[in-house]
PDB file of C-alpha atoms and ligand atoms in Angstrom:
ATOM      1  CA  MET T   1     -56.217 -24.626  45.668  1.00 48.00           C
ATOM      2  CA  ALA T   2     -58.953 -23.612  48.077  1.00 52.00           C
ATOM      3  CA  ASN T   3     -62.534 -24.000  46.899  1.00 57.00           C
ATOM      4  CA  PRO T   4     -63.634 -20.906  45.053  1.00 58.00           C
ATOM      5  CA  PRO T   5     -66.338 -19.207  47.072  1.00 64.00           C
ATOM      6  CA  LYS T   6     -69.952 -19.845  46.181  1.00 73.00           C
ATOM      7  CA  LEU T   7     -70.806 -17.966  43.040  1.00 85.00           C
ATOM      8  CA  SER T   8     -73.793 -15.809  42.444  1.00 90.00           C
ATOM      9  CA  ALA T   9     -75.621 -16.975  39.348  1.00 92.00           C
ATOM     10  CA  GLU T  10     -78.826 -15.702  37.875  1.00 92.00           C
ATOM     11  CA  PHE T  11     -80.838 -16.528  34.822  1.00 92.00           C
ATOM     12  CA  VAL T  12     -80.865 -13.607  32.366  1.00 93.00           C
ATOM     13  CA  VAL T  13     -82.719 -14.542  29.214  1.00 93.00           C
ATOM     14  CA  SER T  14     -83.518 -17.270  26.698  1.00 92.00           C
ATOM     15  CA  SER T  15     -82.928 -16.171  23.122  1.00 93.00           C
ATOM     16  CA  PRO T  16     -84.158 -17.769  19.898  1.00 91.00           C
ATOM     17  CA  ASN T  17     -81.182 -16.395  17.937  1.00 94.00           C
ATOM     18  CA  VAL T  18     -77.881 -14.558  18.328  1.00 96.00           C
ATOM     19  CA  ALA T  19     -79.441 -11.206  17.433  1.00 96.00           C
ATOM     20  CA  SER T  20     -81.616 -11.277  20.549  1.00 96.00           C
ATOM     21  CA  CYS T  21     -78.821 -12.285  22.969  1.00 97.00           C
ATOM     22  CA  PRO T  22     -77.842  -9.746  25.686  1.00 97.00           C
ATOM     23  CA  ASP T  23     -75.282  -6.965  25.141  1.00 95.00           C
ATOM     24  CA  GLU T  24     -71.789  -8.270  24.464  1.00 94.00           C
ATOM     25  CA  LYS T  25     -70.239  -6.486  27.429  1.00 90.00           C
ATOM     26  CA  GLN T  26     -69.125  -9.429  29.543  1.00 94.00           C
ATOM     27  CA  ALA T  27     -66.845 -12.352  28.811  1.00 97.00           C
ATOM     28  CA  GLU T  28     -68.937 -15.338  27.817  1.00 98.00           C
ATOM     29  CA  TYR T  29     -68.489 -19.127  28.066  1.00 98.00           C
ATOM     30  CA  ALA T  30     -70.781 -21.558  26.266  1.00 98.00           C
ATOM     31  CA  PHE T  31     -71.605 -25.120  27.292  1.00 97.00           C
ATOM     32  CA  ILE T  32     -72.698 -27.669  24.733  1.00 96.00           C
ATOM     33  CA  GLY T  33     -72.957 -31.418  24.379  1.00 95.00           C
ATOM     34  CA  ARG T  34     -75.167 -34.279  23.345  1.00 92.00           C
ATOM     35  CA  SER T  35     -78.449 -34.786  25.069  1.00 87.00           C
ATOM     36  CA  ASN T  36     -78.058 -36.436  28.498  1.00 90.00           C
ATOM     37  CA  VAL T  37     -74.294 -35.824  28.707  1.00 95.00           C
ATOM     38  CA  GLY T  38     -74.764 -34.067  32.058  1.00 95.00           C
ATOM     39  CA  LYS T  39     -74.722 -30.444  30.901  1.00 94.00           C
ATOM     40  CA  SER T  40     -77.412 -29.154  33.253  1.00 92.00           C
ATOM     41  CA  SER T  41     -75.846 -31.031  36.160  1.00 95.00           C
ATOM     42  CA  LEU T  42     -72.416 -29.558  35.383  1.00 96.00           C
ATOM     43  CA  ILE T  43     -73.792 -26.019  35.160  1.00 95.00           C
ATOM     44  CA  ASN T  44     -75.581 -26.443  38.484  1.00 94.00           C
ATOM     45  CA  MET T  45     -72.433 -27.920  40.036  1.00 95.00           C
ATOM     46  CA  LEU T  46     -70.184 -25.099  38.772  1.00 96.00           C
ATOM     47  CA  THR T  47     -72.501 -22.402  40.046  1.00 93.00           C
ATOM     48  CA  SER T  48     -73.545 -24.376  43.172  1.00 87.00           C
ATOM     49  CA  THR T  49     -77.071 -23.430  42.259  1.00 82.00           C
ATOM     50  CA  LYS T  50     -79.528 -26.279  42.267  1.00 78.00           C
ATOM     51  CA  GLY T  51     -82.040 -26.101  39.459  1.00 76.00           C
ATOM     52  CA  LEU T  52     -80.350 -23.186  37.680  1.00 79.00           C
ATOM     53  CA  ALA T  53     -80.194 -25.163  34.476  1.00 74.00           C
ATOM     54  CA  LYS T  54     -83.121 -27.548  34.514  1.00 71.00           C
ATOM     55  CA  ILE T  55     -81.937 -31.126  34.666  1.00 52.00           C
ATOM     56  CA  SER T  56     -83.263 -33.494  32.004  1.00 47.00           C
ATOM     57  CA  GLN T  57     -85.392 -31.126  30.026  1.00 55.00           C
ATOM     58  CA  THR T  58     -87.414 -32.980  27.425  1.00 51.00           C
ATOM     59  CA  PRO T  59     -84.896 -33.808  24.714  1.00 52.00           C
ATOM     60  CA  GLY T  60     -85.326 -31.564  21.739  1.00 48.00           C
ATOM     61  CA  LYS T  61     -87.809 -29.297  23.435  1.00 53.00           C
ATOM     62  CA  THR T  62     -85.601 -26.365  24.346  1.00 58.00           C
ATOM     63  CA  ARG T  63     -83.986 -24.849  21.310  1.00 79.00           C
ATOM     64  CA  LEU T  64     -82.986 -21.611  22.941  1.00 89.00           C
ATOM     65  CA  ILE T  65     -79.728 -19.937  23.901  1.00 93.00           C
ATOM     66  CA  ASN T  66     -79.881 -19.527  27.689  1.00 93.00           C
ATOM     67  CA  HIS T  67     -77.814 -16.798  29.337  1.00 95.00           C
ATOM     68  CA  PHE T  68     -76.894 -16.763  33.032  1.00 95.00           C
ATOM     69  CA  ILE T  69     -74.851 -14.031  34.663  1.00 96.00           C
ATOM     70  CA  VAL T  70     -72.255 -15.249  37.148  1.00 96.00           C
ATOM     71  CA  ASN T  71     -70.794 -13.007  39.859  1.00 94.00           C
ATOM     72  CA  GLU T  72     -72.201 -10.090  37.894  1.00 94.00           C
ATOM     73  CA  GLU T  73     -69.081 -10.550  35.796  1.00 95.00           C
ATOM     74  CA  TRP T  74     -69.356 -13.228  33.119  1.00 97.00           C
ATOM     75  CA  PHE T  75     -72.023 -14.969  31.094  1.00 98.00           C
ATOM     76  CA  LEU T  76     -72.504 -18.685  31.271  1.00 97.00           C
ATOM     77  CA  VAL T  77     -74.430 -19.870  28.232  1.00 96.00           C
ATOM     78  CA  ASP T  78     -76.377 -23.090  28.103  1.00 95.00           C
ATOM     79  CA  LEU T  79     -76.710 -24.082  24.449  1.00 93.00           C
ATOM     80  CA  PRO T  80     -79.245 -26.633  23.278  1.00 87.00           C
ATOM     81  CA  GLY T  81     -77.717 -30.091  22.977  1.00 80.00           C
ATOM     82  CA  TYR T  82     -77.045 -31.860  19.725  1.00 75.00           C
ATOM     83  CA  GLY T  83     -77.369 -35.420  18.565  1.00 66.00           C
ATOM     84  CA  TYR T  84     -80.987 -36.036  19.420  1.00 63.00           C
ATOM     85  CA  ALA T  85     -82.066 -39.140  17.548  1.00 63.00           C
ATOM     86  CA  LYS T  86     -85.692 -38.137  17.471  1.00 69.00           C
ATOM     87  CA  ILE T  87     -85.677 -34.721  15.870  1.00 72.00           C
ATOM     88  CA  SER T  88     -86.441 -34.155  12.210  1.00 79.00           C
ATOM     89  CA  GLN T  89     -83.915 -33.080   9.582  1.00 82.00           C
ATOM     90  CA  THR T  90     -85.621 -29.680   9.413  1.00 85.00           C
ATOM     91  CA  GLU T  91     -85.276 -29.193  13.180  1.00 81.00           C
ATOM     92  CA  ARG T  92     -81.668 -30.327  13.056  1.00 82.00           C
ATOM     93  CA  LYS T  93     -80.904 -27.843  10.274  1.00 86.00           C
ATOM     94  CA  LYS T  94     -82.558 -25.026  12.229  1.00 86.00           C
ATOM     95  CA  TRP T  95     -80.555 -25.936  15.330  1.00 86.00           C
ATOM     96  CA  LYS T  96     -77.308 -25.982  13.355  1.00 88.00           C
ATOM     97  CA  GLU T  97     -77.982 -22.586  11.816  1.00 91.00           C
ATOM     98  CA  MET T  98     -78.839 -21.059  15.182  1.00 93.00           C
ATOM     99  CA  ILE T  99     -75.794 -22.497  16.981  1.00 94.00           C
ATOM    100  CA  ASN T 100     -73.334 -21.877  14.169  1.00 95.00           C
ATOM    101  CA  SER T 101     -74.424 -18.313  13.807  1.00 96.00           C
ATOM    102  CA  TYR T 102     -74.217 -17.800  17.602  1.00 97.00           C
ATOM    103  CA  LEU T 103     -70.709 -19.295  17.744  1.00 98.00           C
ATOM    104  CA  LEU T 104     -69.441 -17.333  14.759  1.00 98.00           C
ATOM    105  CA  LYS T 105     -70.992 -13.970  15.567  1.00 98.00           C
ATOM    106  CA  ARG T 106     -70.856 -13.637  19.324  1.00 98.00           C
ATOM    107  CA  LYS T 107     -67.945 -11.253  19.868  1.00 96.00           C
ATOM    108  CA  ASN T 108     -67.575 -11.789  23.621  1.00 97.00           C
ATOM    109  CA  LEU T 109     -67.503 -15.597  23.427  1.00 98.00           C
ATOM    110  CA  VAL T 110     -64.192 -16.524  25.038  1.00 98.00           C
ATOM    111  CA  CYS T 111     -64.397 -20.304  25.016  1.00 98.00           C
ATOM    112  CA  THR T 112     -66.864 -23.144  24.447  1.00 98.00           C
ATOM    113  CA  PHE T 113     -66.926 -26.150  26.751  1.00 98.00           C
ATOM    114  CA  ILE T 114     -67.777 -29.287  24.798  1.00 98.00           C
ATOM    115  CA  LEU T 115     -69.059 -31.958  27.158  1.00 98.00           C
ATOM    116  CA  VAL T 116     -68.503 -35.643  26.492  1.00 98.00           C
ATOM    117  CA  ASP T 117     -69.365 -38.659  28.628  1.00 98.00           C
ATOM    118  CA  SER T 118     -66.157 -39.988  30.184  1.00 98.00           C
ATOM    119  CA  ARG T 119     -67.319 -43.583  29.635  1.00 98.00           C
ATOM    120  CA  HIS T 120     -67.524 -43.368  25.857  1.00 97.00           C
ATOM    121  CA  GLU T 121     -65.145 -43.416  22.915  1.00 97.00           C
ATOM    122  CA  PRO T 122     -65.102 -40.304  20.731  1.00 97.00           C
ATOM    123  CA  GLN T 123     -68.566 -39.977  19.181  1.00 95.00           C
ATOM    124  CA  LYS T 124     -69.052 -38.698  15.650  1.00 93.00           C
ATOM    125  CA  PRO T 125     -71.365 -35.768  16.498  1.00 91.00           C
ATOM    126  CA  ASP T 126     -68.806 -34.536  19.051  1.00 95.00           C
ATOM    127  CA  THR T 127     -65.724 -34.912  16.882  1.00 96.00           C
ATOM    128  CA  GLU T 128     -67.504 -33.406  13.878  1.00 94.00           C
ATOM    129  CA  PHE T 129     -68.469 -30.436  16.004  1.00 94.00           C
ATOM    130  CA  MET T 130     -64.900 -30.098  17.336  1.00 97.00           C
ATOM    131  CA  GLY T 131     -63.627 -30.289  13.756  1.00 97.00           C
ATOM    132  CA  TRP T 132     -65.942 -27.483  12.728  1.00 96.00           C
ATOM    133  CA  MET T 133     -64.893 -25.340  15.729  1.00 97.00           C
ATOM    134  CA  SER T 134     -61.258 -25.930  14.914  1.00 97.00           C
ATOM    135  CA  MET T 135     -61.759 -25.097  11.224  1.00 97.00           C
ATOM    136  CA  LYS T 136     -63.441 -21.832  12.239  1.00 98.00           C
ATOM    137  CA  GLN T 137     -60.662 -21.170  14.780  1.00 97.00           C
ATOM    138  CA  LEU T 138     -63.116 -20.973  17.628  1.00 98.00           C
ATOM    139  CA  PRO T 139     -61.540 -21.832  21.003  1.00 98.00           C
ATOM    140  CA  PHE T 140     -62.963 -24.813  22.827  1.00 98.00           C
ATOM    141  CA  VAL T 141     -62.076 -27.248  25.589  1.00 98.00           C
ATOM    142  CA  ILE T 142     -63.447 -30.697  26.330  1.00 98.00           C
ATOM    143  CA  VAL T 143     -65.090 -31.613  29.631  1.00 98.00           C
ATOM    144  CA  PHE T 144     -65.345 -35.309  30.462  1.00 98.00           C
ATOM    145  CA  THR T 145     -68.501 -35.766  32.531  1.00 98.00           C
ATOM    146  CA  LYS T 146     -69.839 -38.346  35.015  1.00 98.00           C
ATOM    147  CA  THR T 147     -66.368 -39.574  36.020  1.00 98.00           C
ATOM    148  CA  ASP T 148     -67.765 -40.850  39.350  1.00 98.00           C
ATOM    149  CA  LYS T 149     -69.384 -43.657  37.360  1.00 98.00           C
ATOM    150  CA  LEU T 150     -65.936 -45.162  36.718  1.00 98.00           C
ATOM    151  CA  SER T 151     -63.214 -46.478  38.995  1.00 98.00           C
ATOM    152  CA  LYS T 152     -59.904 -44.620  38.924  1.00 97.00           C
ATOM    153  CA  ARG T 153     -58.424 -47.323  36.716  1.00 98.00           C
ATOM    154  CA  GLN T 154     -61.398 -47.386  34.344  1.00 98.00           C
ATOM    155  CA  LEU T 155     -61.284 -43.624  34.070  1.00 98.00           C
ATOM    156  CA  GLU T 156     -57.588 -43.623  33.189  1.00 98.00           C
ATOM    157  CA  ASP T 157     -58.202 -46.289  30.551  1.00 98.00           C
ATOM    158  CA  SER T 158     -61.211 -44.529  29.120  1.00 98.00           C
ATOM    159  CA  ILE T 159     -59.580 -41.097  28.868  1.00 98.00           C
ATOM    160  CA  GLY T 160     -56.357 -42.687  27.583  1.00 98.00           C
ATOM    161  CA  ASN T 161     -58.345 -44.427  24.879  1.00 98.00           C
ATOM    162  CA  TYR T 162     -60.189 -41.202  24.018  1.00 98.00           C
ATOM    163  CA  ILE T 163     -56.904 -39.350  23.606  1.00 98.00           C
ATOM    164  CA  LYS T 164     -55.429 -42.167  21.525  1.00 98.00           C
ATOM    165  CA  LYS T 165     -58.428 -42.181  19.193  1.00 98.00           C
ATOM    166  CA  MET T 166     -58.413 -38.388  18.902  1.00 98.00           C
ATOM    167  CA  LEU T 167     -54.728 -38.366  18.002  1.00 98.00           C
ATOM    168  CA  GLU T 168     -55.463 -40.632  15.036  1.00 97.00           C
ATOM    169  CA  SER T 169     -56.909 -37.579  13.296  1.00 95.00           C
ATOM    170  CA  TRP T 170     -55.909 -34.573  15.452  1.00 97.00           C
ATOM    171  CA  GLU T 171     -52.437 -33.137  15.692  1.00 96.00           C
ATOM    172  CA  ASP T 172     -52.847 -32.394  19.416  1.00 96.00           C
ATOM    173  CA  MET T 173     -55.348 -33.431  22.032  1.00 97.00           C
ATOM    174  CA  PRO T 174     -57.515 -30.392  22.798  1.00 97.00           C
ATOM    175  CA  GLN T 175     -57.288 -29.122  26.368  1.00 98.00           C
ATOM    176  CA  PHE T 176     -59.634 -31.063  28.629  1.00 98.00           C
ATOM    177  CA  PHE T 177     -61.076 -31.185  32.133  1.00 98.00           C
ATOM    178  CA  ILE T 178     -62.409 -34.170  33.988  1.00 98.00           C
ATOM    179  CA  SER T 179     -65.546 -33.610  36.019  1.00 98.00           C
ATOM    180  CA  SER T 180     -68.270 -35.104  38.134  1.00 98.00           C
ATOM    181  CA  ALA T 181     -71.420 -33.222  39.015  1.00 97.00           C
ATOM    182  CA  LYS T 182     -71.841 -35.687  41.861  1.00 97.00           C
ATOM    183  CA  SER T 183     -68.493 -35.112  43.595  1.00 97.00           C
ATOM    184  CA  SER T 184     -67.791 -31.618  42.190  1.00 96.00           C
ATOM    185  CA  LEU T 185     -64.566 -32.923  40.662  1.00 98.00           C
ATOM    186  CA  GLY T 186     -63.253 -30.429  38.136  1.00 98.00           C
ATOM    187  CA  ARG T 187     -65.073 -27.449  39.630  1.00 97.00           C
ATOM    188  CA  ASP T 188     -61.947 -25.653  40.879  1.00 97.00           C
ATOM    189  CA  ASP T 189     -60.043 -26.260  37.653  1.00 98.00           C
ATOM    190  CA  ILE T 190     -62.846 -25.108  35.387  1.00 98.00           C
ATOM    191  CA  LEU T 191     -63.549 -22.013  37.484  1.00 97.00           C
ATOM    192  CA  SER T 192     -59.822 -21.145  37.630  1.00 97.00           C
ATOM    193  CA  PHE T 193     -59.659 -21.495  33.863  1.00 98.00           C
ATOM    194  CA  ILE T 194     -62.605 -19.106  33.527  1.00 98.00           C
ATOM    195  CA  ARG T 195     -61.086 -16.643  36.022  1.00 97.00           C
ATOM    196  CA  GLU T 196     -57.775 -16.608  34.121  1.00 97.00           C
ATOM    197  CA  ASN T 197     -59.562 -16.052  30.833  1.00 98.00           C
ATOM    198  CA  ASN T 198     -61.666 -13.283  32.351  1.00 97.00           C
ATOM    199  CA  LYS T 199     -58.433 -11.512  33.269  1.00 96.00           C
ATOM    200  CA  HIS T 200     -57.124 -11.842  29.706  1.00 95.00           C
ATOM    201  CA  TYR T 201     -60.450 -10.653  28.383  1.00 95.00           C
ATOM    202  CA  ALA T 202     -60.380  -7.575  30.619  1.00 94.00           C
ATOM    203  CA  THR T 203     -56.853  -6.769  29.386  1.00 94.00           C
ATOM    204  CA  TYR T 204     -57.992  -7.250  25.801  1.00 92.00           C
ATOM    205  CA  LEU T 205     -60.956  -4.901  26.322  1.00 91.00           C
ATOM    206  CA  LYS T 206     -58.631  -2.282  27.828  1.00 91.00           C
ATOM    207  CA  SER T 207     -56.331  -2.538  24.816  1.00 93.00           C
ATOM    208  CA  LEU T 208     -59.274  -1.662  22.579  1.00 89.00           C
ATOM    209  CA  ALA T 209     -60.272   1.374  24.621  1.00 83.00           C
TER     210      ALA T 209
HETATM  211  P1  GDP P 301     -78.202 -32.881  30.051  1.00 52.55           P
HETATM  212  O1  GDP P 301     -79.322 -33.470  29.229  1.00 52.55           O
HETATM  213  O2  GDP P 301     -76.921 -32.912  29.302  1.00 52.55           O
HETATM  214  O3  GDP P 301     -78.499 -31.540  30.654  1.00 52.55           O
HETATM  215  O4  GDP P 301     -77.948 -33.924  31.257  1.00 52.55           O
HETATM  216  P2  GDP P 301     -78.440 -33.878  32.781  1.00 52.55           P
HETATM  217  O5  GDP P 301     -77.617 -32.932  33.570  1.00 52.55           O
HETATM  218  O6  GDP P 301     -79.911 -33.711  32.774  1.00 52.55           O
HETATM  219  O7  GDP P 301     -78.024 -35.332  33.251  1.00 52.55           O
HETATM  220  C1  GDP P 301     -78.522 -36.500  32.621  1.00 52.55           C
HETATM  221  C2  GDP P 301     -78.540 -37.633  33.654  1.00 52.55           C
HETATM  222  O8  GDP P 301     -77.209 -37.935  34.063  1.00 52.55           O
HETATM  223  C3  GDP P 301     -79.313 -37.267  34.930  1.00 52.55           C
HETATM  224  O9  GDP P 301     -79.955 -38.435  35.385  1.00 52.55           O
HETATM  225  C4  GDP P 301     -78.215 -36.847  35.903  1.00 52.55           C
HETATM  226  O10 GDP P 301     -78.553 -37.066  37.254  1.00 52.55           O
HETATM  227  C5  GDP P 301     -77.061 -37.770  35.478  1.00 52.55           C
HETATM  228  N1  GDP P 301     -75.762 -37.131  35.725  1.00 52.55           N
HETATM  229  C6  GDP P 301     -75.325 -35.960  35.247  1.00 52.55           C
HETATM  230  N2  GDP P 301     -74.080 -35.692  35.667  1.00 52.55           N
HETATM  231  C7  GDP P 301     -73.706 -36.710  36.456  1.00 52.55           C
HETATM  232  C8  GDP P 301     -72.515 -37.012  37.212  1.00 52.55           C
HETATM  233  O11 GDP P 301     -71.513 -36.273  37.238  1.00 52.55           O
HETATM  234  N3  GDP P 301     -72.514 -38.199  37.897  1.00 52.55           N
HETATM  235  C9  GDP P 301     -73.571 -39.054  37.876  1.00 52.55           C
HETATM  236  N4  GDP P 301     -73.454 -40.193  38.567  1.00 52.55           N
HETATM  237  N5  GDP P 301     -74.701 -38.797  37.198  1.00 52.55           N
HETATM  238  C10 GDP P 301     -74.783 -37.644  36.491  1.00 52.55           C
END
């Protein structure tokens, strides 16, 4: 498929809780992952906008829900990462409450992208989070990041191993994308996925009218 044209992407607002998020008029896609997984880089790569999501923000510092509007059509949401070793139990609890309530209450949330480093085996914070999403019947997909750091063979082995480990406790492997912020691998597929879902969302909205 041809490269999707450059997108327009603009920062809208940072919200401390779901109640202060923007109107739920547009389809929305959330991005989440452990600190340093490459979330900011992926967001910048998808939108071709350097510095849109700040790369390597101080871990634990930003605990806000960040909304960006893309093509004046859909919201891209940068959620604060999880799994910081350094934050206190109280902070962790606050984060969990904020994120869980956002994920459960946000009516226009179409899908959450859960980012995992393509070099690693399934990590407990990620699989626990996926388990919770699945229990709550909240749609999500996995994005394997930083694939340029592996050879083709290593990547196949690593993803194969990830799938194998997941299938030890999951009935099916969740849908996944492989990506590299460096080479833009995965950009077309992820944006096509979003475009398709936007169409379904528009049809769904019409059916309610
Ligand atoms: P975040 O904390 O999840 O937002 O992660 P960042 O986007 O800040 O990335 C963390 C580090 O990984 C930075 O040094 C990035 O340059 C690097 N990084 C992120 N994505 C990629 C990628 O696709 N390829 C490579 N080689 N490095 C990446």
